XYZ file of C-alpha atoms in Angstrom:
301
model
C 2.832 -23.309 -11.210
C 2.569 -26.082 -13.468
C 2.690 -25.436 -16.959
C 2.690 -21.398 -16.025
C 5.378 -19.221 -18.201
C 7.824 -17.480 -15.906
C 8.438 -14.475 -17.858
C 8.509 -11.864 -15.161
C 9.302 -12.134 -11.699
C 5.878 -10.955 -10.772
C 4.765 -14.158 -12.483
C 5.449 -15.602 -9.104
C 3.670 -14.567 -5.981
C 5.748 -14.859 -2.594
C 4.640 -18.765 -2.048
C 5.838 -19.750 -5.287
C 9.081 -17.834 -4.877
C 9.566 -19.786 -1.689
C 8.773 -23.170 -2.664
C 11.171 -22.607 -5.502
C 13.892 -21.719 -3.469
C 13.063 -24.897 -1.534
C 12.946 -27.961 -4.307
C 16.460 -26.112 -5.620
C 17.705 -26.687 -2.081
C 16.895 -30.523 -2.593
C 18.888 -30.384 -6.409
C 22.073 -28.427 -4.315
C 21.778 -32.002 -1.937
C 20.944 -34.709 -4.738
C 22.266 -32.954 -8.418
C 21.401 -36.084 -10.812
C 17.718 -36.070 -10.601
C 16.538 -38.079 -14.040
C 12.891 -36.782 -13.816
C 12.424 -35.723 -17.174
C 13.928 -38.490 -19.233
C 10.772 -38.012 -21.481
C 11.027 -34.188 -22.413
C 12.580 -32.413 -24.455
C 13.316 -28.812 -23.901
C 14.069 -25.724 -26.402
C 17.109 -23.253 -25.523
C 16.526 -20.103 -28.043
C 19.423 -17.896 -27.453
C 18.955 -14.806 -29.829
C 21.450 -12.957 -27.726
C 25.307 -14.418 -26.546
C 25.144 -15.732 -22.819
C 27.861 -17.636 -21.399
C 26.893 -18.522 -17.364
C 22.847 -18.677 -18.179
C 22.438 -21.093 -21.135
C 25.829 -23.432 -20.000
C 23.925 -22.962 -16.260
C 20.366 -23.915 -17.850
C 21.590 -26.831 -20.101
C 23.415 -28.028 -16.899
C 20.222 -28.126 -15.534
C 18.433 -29.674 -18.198
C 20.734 -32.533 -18.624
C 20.913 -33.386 -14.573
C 17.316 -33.819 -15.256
C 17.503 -35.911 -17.740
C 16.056 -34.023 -20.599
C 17.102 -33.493 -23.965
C 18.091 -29.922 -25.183
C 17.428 -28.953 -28.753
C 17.285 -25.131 -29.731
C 20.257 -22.274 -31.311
C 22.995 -20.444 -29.469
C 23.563 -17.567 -32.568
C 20.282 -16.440 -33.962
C 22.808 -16.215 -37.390
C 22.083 -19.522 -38.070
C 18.906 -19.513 -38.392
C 15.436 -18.682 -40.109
C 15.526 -15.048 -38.276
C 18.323 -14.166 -41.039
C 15.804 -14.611 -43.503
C 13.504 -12.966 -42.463
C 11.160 -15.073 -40.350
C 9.190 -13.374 -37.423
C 9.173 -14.328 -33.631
C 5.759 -15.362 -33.517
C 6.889 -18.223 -36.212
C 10.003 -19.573 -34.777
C 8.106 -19.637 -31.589
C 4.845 -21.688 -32.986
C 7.345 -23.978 -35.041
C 9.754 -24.603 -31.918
C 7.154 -24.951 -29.244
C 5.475 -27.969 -31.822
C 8.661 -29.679 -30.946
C 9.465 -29.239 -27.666
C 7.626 -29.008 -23.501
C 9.351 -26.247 -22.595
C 11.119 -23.076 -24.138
C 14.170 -21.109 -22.318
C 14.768 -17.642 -24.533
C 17.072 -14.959 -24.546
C 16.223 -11.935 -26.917
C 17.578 -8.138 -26.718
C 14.404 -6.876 -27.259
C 12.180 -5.485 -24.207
C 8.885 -7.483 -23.546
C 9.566 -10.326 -26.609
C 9.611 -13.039 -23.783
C 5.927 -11.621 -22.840
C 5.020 -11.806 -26.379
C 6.262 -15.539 -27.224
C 4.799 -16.525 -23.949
C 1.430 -15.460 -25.703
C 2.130 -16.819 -28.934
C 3.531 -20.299 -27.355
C 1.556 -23.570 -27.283
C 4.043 -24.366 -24.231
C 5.842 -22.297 -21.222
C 8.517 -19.642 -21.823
C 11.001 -19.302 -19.399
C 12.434 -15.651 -20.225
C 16.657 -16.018 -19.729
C 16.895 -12.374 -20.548
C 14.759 -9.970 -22.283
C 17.134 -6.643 -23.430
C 17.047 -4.441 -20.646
C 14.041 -5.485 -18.777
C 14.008 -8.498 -16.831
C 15.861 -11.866 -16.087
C 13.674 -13.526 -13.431
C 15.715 -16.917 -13.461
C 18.937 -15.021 -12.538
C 16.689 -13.099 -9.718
C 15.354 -16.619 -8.356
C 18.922 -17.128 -7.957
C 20.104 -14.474 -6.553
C 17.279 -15.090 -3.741
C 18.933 -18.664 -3.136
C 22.059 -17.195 -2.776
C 21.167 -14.297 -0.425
C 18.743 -17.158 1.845
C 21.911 -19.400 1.700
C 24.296 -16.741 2.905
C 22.241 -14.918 5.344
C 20.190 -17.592 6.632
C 16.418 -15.378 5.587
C 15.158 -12.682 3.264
C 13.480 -10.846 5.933
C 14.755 -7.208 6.773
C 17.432 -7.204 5.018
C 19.834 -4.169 3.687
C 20.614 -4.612 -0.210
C 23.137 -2.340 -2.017
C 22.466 -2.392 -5.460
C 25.753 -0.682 -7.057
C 26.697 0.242 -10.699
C 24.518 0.215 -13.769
C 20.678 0.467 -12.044
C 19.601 2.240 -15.290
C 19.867 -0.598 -17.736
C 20.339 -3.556 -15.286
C 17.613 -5.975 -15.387
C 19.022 -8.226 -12.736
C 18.714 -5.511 -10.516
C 15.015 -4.403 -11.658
C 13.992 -8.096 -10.894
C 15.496 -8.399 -7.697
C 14.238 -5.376 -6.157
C 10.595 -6.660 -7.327
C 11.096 -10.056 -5.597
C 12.566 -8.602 -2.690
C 9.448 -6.571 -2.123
C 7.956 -9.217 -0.346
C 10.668 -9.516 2.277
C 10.486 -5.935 4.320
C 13.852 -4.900 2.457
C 15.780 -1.419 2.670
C 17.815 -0.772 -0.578
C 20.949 1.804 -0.776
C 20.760 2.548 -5.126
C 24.503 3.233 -5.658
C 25.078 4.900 -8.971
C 26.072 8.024 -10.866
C 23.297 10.340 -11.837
C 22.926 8.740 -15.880
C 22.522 5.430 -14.324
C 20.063 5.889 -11.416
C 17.189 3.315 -10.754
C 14.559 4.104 -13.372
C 11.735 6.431 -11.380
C 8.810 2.941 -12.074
C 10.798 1.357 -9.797
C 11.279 3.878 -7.384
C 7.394 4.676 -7.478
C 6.910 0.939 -6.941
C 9.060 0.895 -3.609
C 7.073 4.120 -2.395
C 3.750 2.426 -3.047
C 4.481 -0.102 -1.239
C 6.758 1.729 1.865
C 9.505 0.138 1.072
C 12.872 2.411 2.500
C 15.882 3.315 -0.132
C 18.402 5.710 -0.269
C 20.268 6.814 -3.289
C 23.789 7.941 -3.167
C 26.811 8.237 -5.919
C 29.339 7.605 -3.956
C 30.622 4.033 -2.258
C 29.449 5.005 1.000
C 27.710 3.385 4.230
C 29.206 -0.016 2.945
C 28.833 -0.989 6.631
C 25.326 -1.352 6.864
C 25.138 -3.495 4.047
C 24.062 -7.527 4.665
C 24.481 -8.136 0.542
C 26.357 -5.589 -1.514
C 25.181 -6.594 -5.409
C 27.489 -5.015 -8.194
C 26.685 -5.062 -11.744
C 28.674 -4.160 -14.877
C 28.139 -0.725 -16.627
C 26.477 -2.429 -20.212
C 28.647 -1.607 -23.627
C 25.981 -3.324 -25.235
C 22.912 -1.103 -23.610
C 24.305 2.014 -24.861
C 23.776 4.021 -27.939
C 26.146 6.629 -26.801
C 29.268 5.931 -26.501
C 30.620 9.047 -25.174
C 28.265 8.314 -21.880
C 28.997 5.012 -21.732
C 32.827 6.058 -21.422
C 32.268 8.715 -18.797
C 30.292 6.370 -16.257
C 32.348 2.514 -17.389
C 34.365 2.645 -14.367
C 32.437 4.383 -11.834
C 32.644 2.145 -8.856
C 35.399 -0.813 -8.524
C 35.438 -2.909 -5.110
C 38.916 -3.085 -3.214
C 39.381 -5.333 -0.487
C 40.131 -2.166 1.532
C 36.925 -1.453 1.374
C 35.532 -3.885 3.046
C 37.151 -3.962 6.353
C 34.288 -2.270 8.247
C 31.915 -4.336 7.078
C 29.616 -6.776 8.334
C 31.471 -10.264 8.770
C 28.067 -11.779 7.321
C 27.923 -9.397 3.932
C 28.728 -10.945 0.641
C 28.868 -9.425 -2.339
C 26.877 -10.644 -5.395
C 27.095 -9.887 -8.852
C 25.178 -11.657 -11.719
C 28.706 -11.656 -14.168
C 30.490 -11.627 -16.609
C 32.456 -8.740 -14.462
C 34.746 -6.534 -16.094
C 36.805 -4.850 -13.707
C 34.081 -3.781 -11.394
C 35.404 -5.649 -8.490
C 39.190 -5.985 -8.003
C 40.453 -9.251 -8.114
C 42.057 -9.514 -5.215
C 38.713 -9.970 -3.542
C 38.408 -13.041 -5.282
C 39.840 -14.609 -2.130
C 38.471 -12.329 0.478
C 35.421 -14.976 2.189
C 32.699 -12.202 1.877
C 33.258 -12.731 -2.103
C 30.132 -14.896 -3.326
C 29.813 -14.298 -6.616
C 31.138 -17.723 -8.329
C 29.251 -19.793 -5.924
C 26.292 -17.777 -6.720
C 26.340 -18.665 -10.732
C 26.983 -22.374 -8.746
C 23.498 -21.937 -7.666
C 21.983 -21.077 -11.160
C 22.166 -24.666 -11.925
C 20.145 -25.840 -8.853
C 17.530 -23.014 -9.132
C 16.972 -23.565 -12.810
C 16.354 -27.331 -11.707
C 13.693 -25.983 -9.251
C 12.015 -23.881 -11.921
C 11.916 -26.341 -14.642
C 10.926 -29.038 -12.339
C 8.262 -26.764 -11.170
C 6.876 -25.969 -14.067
C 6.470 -29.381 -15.861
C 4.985 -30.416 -12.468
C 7.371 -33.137 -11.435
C 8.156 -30.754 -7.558
Protein backbone atom coordinates (compact mmCIF):
# COMPACT_ATOMS: atom_id res chain seq x y z
CA UNK A 1 0.00 0.00 0.00
CA UNK A 2 2.75 2.25 0.48
CA UNK A 3 3.00 5.08 -1.65
CA UNK A 4 -0.21 3.55 -3.77
CA UNK A 5 -3.01 6.36 -4.75
CA UNK A 6 -6.37 5.43 -3.30
CA UNK A 7 -8.54 6.80 -5.87
CA UNK A 8 -11.15 4.12 -6.13
CA UNK A 9 -12.25 1.72 -3.74
CA UNK A 10 -11.19 -1.08 -5.97
CA UNK A 11 -7.72 0.35 -5.43
CA UNK A 12 -7.86 -1.81 -2.38
CA UNK A 13 -8.24 -5.53 -2.46
CA UNK A 14 -10.11 -7.18 0.64
CA UNK A 15 -6.64 -7.48 2.80
CA UNK A 16 -5.91 -3.98 2.46
CA UNK A 17 -9.46 -2.96 3.29
CA UNK A 18 -9.06 -4.98 6.45
CA UNK A 19 -5.82 -3.95 7.67
CA UNK A 20 -7.08 -0.44 7.23
CA UNK A 21 -9.92 -0.85 9.25
CA UNK A 22 -7.49 -2.29 11.81
CA UNK A 23 -4.50 0.52 12.29
CA UNK A 24 -7.77 3.12 12.44
CA UNK A 25 -8.95 0.96 15.33
CA UNK A 26 -5.47 1.67 17.07
CA UNK A 27 -5.94 5.86 16.17
CA UNK A 28 -9.88 5.44 17.80
CA UNK A 29 -7.59 3.99 21.14
CA UNK A 30 -4.41 6.38 20.97
CA UNK A 31 -5.68 9.79 18.72
CA UNK A 32 -2.26 11.91 19.01
CA UNK A 33 -0.01 9.78 17.01
CA UNK A 34 3.03 12.38 15.86
CA UNK A 35 4.30 10.02 13.06
CA UNK A 36 4.59 12.35 10.40
CA UNK A 37 6.18 15.37 11.98
CA UNK A 38 8.32 15.47 8.72
CA UNK A 39 5.54 15.66 5.94
CA UNK A 40 3.72 17.83 4.64
CA UNK A 41 0.45 17.09 3.03
CA UNK A 42 -1.73 18.97 0.20
CA UNK A 43 -5.68 19.39 0.79
CA UNK A 44 -7.07 20.57 -2.85
CA UNK A 45 -10.66 21.20 -2.31
CA UNK A 46 -12.11 22.33 -5.78
CA UNK A 47 -15.54 21.57 -4.47
CA UNK A 48 -17.15 22.91 -0.73
CA UNK A 49 -16.94 19.98 1.93
CA UNK A 50 -17.56 20.61 5.43
CA UNK A 51 -17.23 16.92 7.51
CA UNK A 52 -14.39 15.48 4.88
CA UNK A 53 -11.65 18.17 4.69
CA UNK A 54 -12.30 19.47 8.71
CA UNK A 55 -12.33 15.28 9.23
CA UNK A 56 -9.02 14.89 7.00
CA UNK A 57 -7.09 17.95 8.42
CA UNK A 58 -8.09 16.49 11.87
CA UNK A 59 -6.33 13.69 10.81
CA UNK A 60 -3.44 15.24 9.42
CA UNK A 61 -2.66 17.35 12.35
CA UNK A 62 -3.08 14.25 15.07
CA UNK A 63 -0.35 12.99 12.95
CA UNK A 64 1.67 15.54 13.13
CA UNK A 65 1.84 16.79 9.63
CA UNK A 66 1.57 20.02 8.16
CA UNK A 67 -1.42 20.88 5.81
CA UNK A 68 -0.89 23.30 2.98
CA UNK A 69 -3.42 23.31 -0.05
CA UNK A 70 -7.04 25.66 -1.00
CA UNK A 71 -10.54 25.24 0.33
CA UNK A 72 -12.32 27.56 -2.78
CA UNK A 73 -10.77 26.76 -6.09
CA UNK A 74 -11.73 30.89 -6.54
CA UNK A 75 -8.66 31.70 -5.18
CA UNK A 76 -6.60 30.28 -7.16
CA UNK A 77 -4.64 29.71 -10.56
CA UNK A 78 -7.82 27.55 -11.90
CA UNK A 79 -9.59 31.15 -12.29
CA UNK A 80 -7.10 31.94 -14.70
CA UNK A 81 -7.12 29.55 -16.54
CA UNK A 82 -4.58 26.96 -15.44
CA UNK A 83 -5.28 23.18 -16.16
CA UNK A 84 -5.44 20.21 -13.62
CA UNK A 85 -2.56 18.51 -14.84
CA UNK A 86 -0.52 21.87 -13.74
CA UNK A 87 -1.80 22.59 -10.36
CA UNK A 88 -1.30 18.96 -9.77
CA UNK A 89 2.59 18.78 -11.03
CA UNK A 90 3.20 22.23 -9.18
CA UNK A 91 1.43 21.04 -5.81
CA UNK A 92 2.70 17.52 -5.70
CA UNK A 93 6.59 19.33 -6.04
CA UNK A 94 5.66 20.61 -2.67
CA UNK A 95 4.06 18.24 -0.82
CA UNK A 96 4.08 13.78 0.11
CA UNK A 97 0.74 13.42 -0.21
CA UNK A 98 -2.37 15.04 -2.03
CA UNK A 99 -6.17 14.78 -0.62
CA UNK A 100 -8.61 16.27 -3.64
CA UNK A 101 -12.04 16.99 -4.06
CA UNK A 102 -13.21 17.94 -7.70
CA UNK A 103 -16.92 17.77 -9.26
CA UNK A 104 -15.74 16.30 -12.16
CA UNK A 105 -16.09 12.34 -12.76
CA UNK A 106 -12.69 10.43 -13.02
CA UNK A 107 -10.29 13.86 -12.37
CA UNK A 108 -8.96 12.05 -9.16
CA UNK A 109 -7.92 9.06 -11.69
CA UNK A 110 -6.39 11.54 -13.90
CA UNK A 111 -4.20 13.60 -11.22
CA UNK A 112 -3.32 10.30 -9.75
CA UNK A 113 -1.58 9.77 -13.25
CA UNK A 114 -0.26 13.07 -13.63
CA UNK A 115 1.08 13.16 -9.79
CA UNK A 116 4.73 12.67 -8.78
CA UNK A 117 3.05 11.61 -5.29
CA UNK A 118 -0.32 9.69 -4.05
CA UNK A 119 -3.83 11.10 -4.54
CA UNK A 120 -6.20 10.34 -2.10
CA UNK A 121 -9.62 11.10 -4.05
CA UNK A 122 -12.12 12.99 -1.15
CA UNK A 123 -14.78 13.11 -3.77
CA UNK A 124 -14.82 12.96 -7.42
CA UNK A 125 -18.52 14.54 -8.79
CA UNK A 126 -20.75 11.77 -8.83
CA UNK A 127 -18.52 8.83 -8.92
CA UNK A 128 -16.71 7.77 -6.01
CA UNK A 129 -15.55 8.77 -2.41
CA UNK A 130 -13.56 5.73 -1.23
CA UNK A 131 -12.31 7.48 2.10
CA UNK A 132 -15.96 8.06 3.19
CA UNK A 133 -16.63 4.17 2.12
CA UNK A 134 -13.49 3.01 4.31
CA UNK A 135 -15.45 4.66 6.88
CA UNK A 136 -18.49 3.62 6.57
CA UNK A 137 -16.91 -0.08 6.79
CA UNK A 138 -15.44 0.97 10.34
CA UNK A 139 -18.57 2.05 11.36
CA UNK A 140 -20.71 -0.92 10.19
CA UNK A 141 -17.59 -3.54 11.81
CA UNK A 142 -17.88 -1.32 14.98
CA UNK A 143 -21.63 -1.56 15.25
CA UNK A 144 -22.26 -5.01 14.16
CA UNK A 145 -19.29 -6.65 15.36
CA UNK A 146 -18.32 -8.20 11.25
CA UNK A 147 -19.00 -7.45 7.61
CA UNK A 148 -19.93 -10.90 6.84
CA UNK A 149 -23.62 -11.60 5.66
CA UNK A 150 -24.90 -8.73 6.29
CA UNK A 151 -28.35 -6.93 5.03
CA UNK A 152 -27.61 -3.21 3.77
CA UNK A 153 -30.46 -0.81 2.82
CA UNK A 154 -29.20 1.69 0.71
CA UNK A 155 -32.16 4.43 0.67
CA UNK A 156 -32.60 7.77 -1.24
CA UNK A 157 -30.50 9.16 -4.04
CA UNK A 158 -28.67 5.65 -5.51
CA UNK A 159 -28.56 7.43 -8.93
CA UNK A 160 -26.05 10.13 -8.20
CA UNK A 161 -24.72 8.91 -4.78
CA UNK A 162 -21.19 8.01 -4.83
CA UNK A 163 -21.01 6.99 -1.23
CA UNK A 164 -23.35 4.48 -2.01
CA UNK A 165 -21.59 3.25 -5.42
CA UNK A 166 -18.38 2.78 -3.24
CA UNK A 167 -19.84 0.99 -0.55
CA UNK A 168 -21.66 -1.52 -2.42
CA UNK A 169 -18.14 -2.24 -4.28
CA UNK A 170 -16.34 -2.77 -0.92
CA UNK A 171 -19.02 -4.67 0.47
CA UNK A 172 -18.70 -7.17 -2.33
CA UNK A 173 -16.21 -8.93 -0.57
CA UNK A 174 -18.30 -9.61 2.51
CA UNK A 175 -21.32 -12.07 1.15
CA UNK A 176 -23.77 -8.94 1.46
CA UNK A 177 -27.62 -8.76 0.43
CA UNK A 178 -28.62 -5.11 -0.49
CA UNK A 179 -32.45 -3.78 -0.45
CA UNK A 180 -31.88 -0.42 -3.26
CA UNK A 181 -34.61 1.87 -1.84
CA UNK A 182 -35.44 4.60 -4.28
CA UNK A 183 -37.95 6.11 -6.68
CA UNK A 184 -37.70 5.01 -10.25
CA UNK A 185 -35.34 8.46 -11.50
CA UNK A 186 -32.99 7.58 -8.81
CA UNK A 187 -32.46 3.79 -9.02
CA UNK A 188 -28.90 2.20 -8.67
CA UNK A 189 -27.22 2.83 -12.02
CA UNK A 190 -27.64 -0.75 -14.11
CA UNK A 191 -23.05 -1.07 -13.89
CA UNK A 192 -23.65 -1.60 -10.57
CA UNK A 193 -26.39 -3.82 -10.68
CA UNK A 194 -24.52 -5.95 -13.46
CA UNK A 195 -21.57 -5.94 -11.06
CA UNK A 196 -23.66 -7.55 -8.10
CA UNK A 197 -25.09 -10.22 -10.69
CA UNK A 198 -21.59 -11.12 -11.83
CA UNK A 199 -20.59 -11.75 -8.87
CA UNK A 200 -24.10 -13.46 -7.15
CA UNK A 201 -24.46 -11.05 -4.97
CA UNK A 202 -28.60 -10.88 -3.78
CA UNK A 203 -30.55 -7.28 -3.99
CA UNK A 204 -33.88 -6.28 -4.16
CA UNK A 205 -35.17 -3.00 -5.34
CA UNK A 206 -38.24 -1.45 -4.00
CA UNK A 207 -39.72 2.37 -3.87
CA UNK A 208 -41.29 2.20 -1.02
CA UNK A 209 -39.84 2.15 2.88
CA UNK A 210 -40.58 -1.35 3.25
CA UNK A 211 -39.04 -4.64 4.95
CA UNK A 212 -37.15 -2.14 7.33
CA UNK A 213 -37.05 -5.21 9.63
CA UNK A 214 -34.63 -7.19 7.98
CA UNK A 215 -32.27 -4.55 7.81
CA UNK A 216 -28.74 -4.87 10.10
CA UNK A 217 -27.59 -1.13 8.62
CA UNK A 218 -30.19 1.09 7.01
CA UNK A 219 -27.80 3.88 4.99
CA UNK A 220 -29.77 7.11 3.87
CA UNK A 221 -28.41 9.63 1.62
CA UNK A 222 -29.60 13.10 0.58
CA UNK A 223 -31.41 13.62 -2.83
CA UNK A 224 -28.26 16.03 -4.52
CA UNK A 225 -29.44 19.84 -5.56
CA UNK A 226 -26.12 20.09 -6.80
CA UNK A 227 -26.22 16.70 -9.14
CA UNK A 228 -29.12 17.88 -10.99
CA UNK A 229 -29.56 19.77 -14.16
CA UNK A 230 -33.25 19.59 -13.90
CA UNK A 231 -34.77 21.13 -11.51
CA UNK A 232 -38.24 20.16 -12.06
CA UNK A 233 -36.98 16.33 -11.25
CA UNK A 234 -35.02 17.21 -8.64
CA UNK A 235 -38.27 18.79 -6.96
CA UNK A 236 -40.51 15.82 -7.65
CA UNK A 237 -38.11 13.11 -5.97
CA UNK A 238 -36.28 15.86 -2.90
CA UNK A 239 -38.34 14.41 -0.29
CA UNK A 240 -39.01 10.96 -1.21
CA UNK A 241 -38.17 9.03 1.87
CA UNK A 242 -37.78 10.77 5.51
CA UNK A 243 -37.04 8.36 8.63
CA UNK A 244 -39.54 8.67 11.70
CA UNK A 245 -38.79 7.08 14.80
CA UNK A 246 -42.08 5.21 14.23
CA UNK A 247 -40.56 3.51 11.86
CA UNK A 248 -38.27 1.85 13.48
CA UNK A 249 -40.00 -0.01 16.15
CA UNK A 250 -39.90 -3.42 14.39
CA UNK A 251 -36.60 -3.31 13.77
CA UNK A 252 -33.64 -5.11 14.66
CA UNK A 253 -32.31 -3.83 18.19
CA UNK A 254 -28.71 -4.15 16.48
CA UNK A 255 -29.61 -1.87 13.13
CA UNK A 256 -28.20 1.57 12.90
CA UNK A 257 -28.72 3.82 10.48
CA UNK A 258 -25.86 5.53 8.56
CA UNK A 259 -25.75 8.36 6.43
CA UNK A 260 -22.57 10.05 5.01
CA UNK A 261 -24.21 13.94 5.77
CA UNK A 262 -24.79 16.90 5.52
CA UNK A 263 -28.67 15.62 5.89
CA UNK A 264 -31.36 17.77 4.94
CA UNK A 265 -34.46 16.57 6.26
CA UNK A 266 -34.08 13.01 5.20
CA UNK A 267 -34.20 11.66 8.64
CA UNK A 268 -36.44 13.32 11.27
CA UNK A 269 -34.78 14.70 14.03
CA UNK A 270 -36.27 13.20 16.60
CA UNK A 271 -34.22 10.13 15.83
CA UNK A 272 -31.34 11.99 16.74
CA UNK A 273 -31.81 10.43 20.18
CA UNK A 274 -33.25 7.12 19.27
CA UNK A 275 -29.76 4.59 20.10
CA UNK A 276 -30.04 2.89 16.61
CA UNK A 277 -29.08 6.57 15.23
CA UNK A 278 -25.22 6.34 14.21
CA UNK A 279 -24.70 8.78 11.96
CA UNK A 280 -22.59 11.54 14.04
CA UNK A 281 -20.43 8.94 15.53
CA UNK A 282 -19.88 7.66 12.13
CA UNK A 283 -18.32 11.17 10.68
CA UNK A 284 -16.43 10.57 14.45
CA UNK A 285 -14.82 7.75 12.73
CA UNK A 286 -13.69 9.67 9.52
CA UNK A 287 -10.96 11.08 11.54
CA UNK A 288 -9.54 7.69 12.71
CA UNK A 289 -9.93 6.00 9.26
CA UNK A 290 -8.32 8.85 7.42
CA UNK A 291 -5.39 8.32 10.05
CA UNK A 292 -5.29 4.63 8.92
CA UNK A 293 -5.18 5.56 5.25
CA UNK A 294 -2.65 8.22 5.38
CA UNK A 295 -0.56 6.30 7.72
CA UNK A 296 -0.85 3.49 5.34
CA UNK A 297 0.10 5.01 2.56
CA UNK A 298 3.31 6.92 3.60
CA UNK A 299 4.22 3.52 5.15
CA UNK A 300 4.50 4.44 8.79
CA UNK A 301 1.34 1.20 9.69
Amino acid sequence: MKNKSLVSINDYSKEEILHVLNISKDFENNKNQPLLSDKIIASLFFEPSTRTRLSFDTAINRLGARVVGFTDSASTSTVKGESLKDTIKMVSNYSDLIVMRHPLEGSARYAAEQSDVPIINAGDGANQHPTQTLLDLYSIQKTQGTLENLTIFLIGDLKYGRTVHSLLMAMSHFNPTFFFVAPEEMRMPKEYRLFLEQKGIEYFEQTKMENLEKGDILYMTRVQKERFSDLLEFERVKNSYIIKNAMLENTKETMRILHPLPRVNEIDVDVDTNPKAYYFKQAENGVYVRMGIIAAILGIK
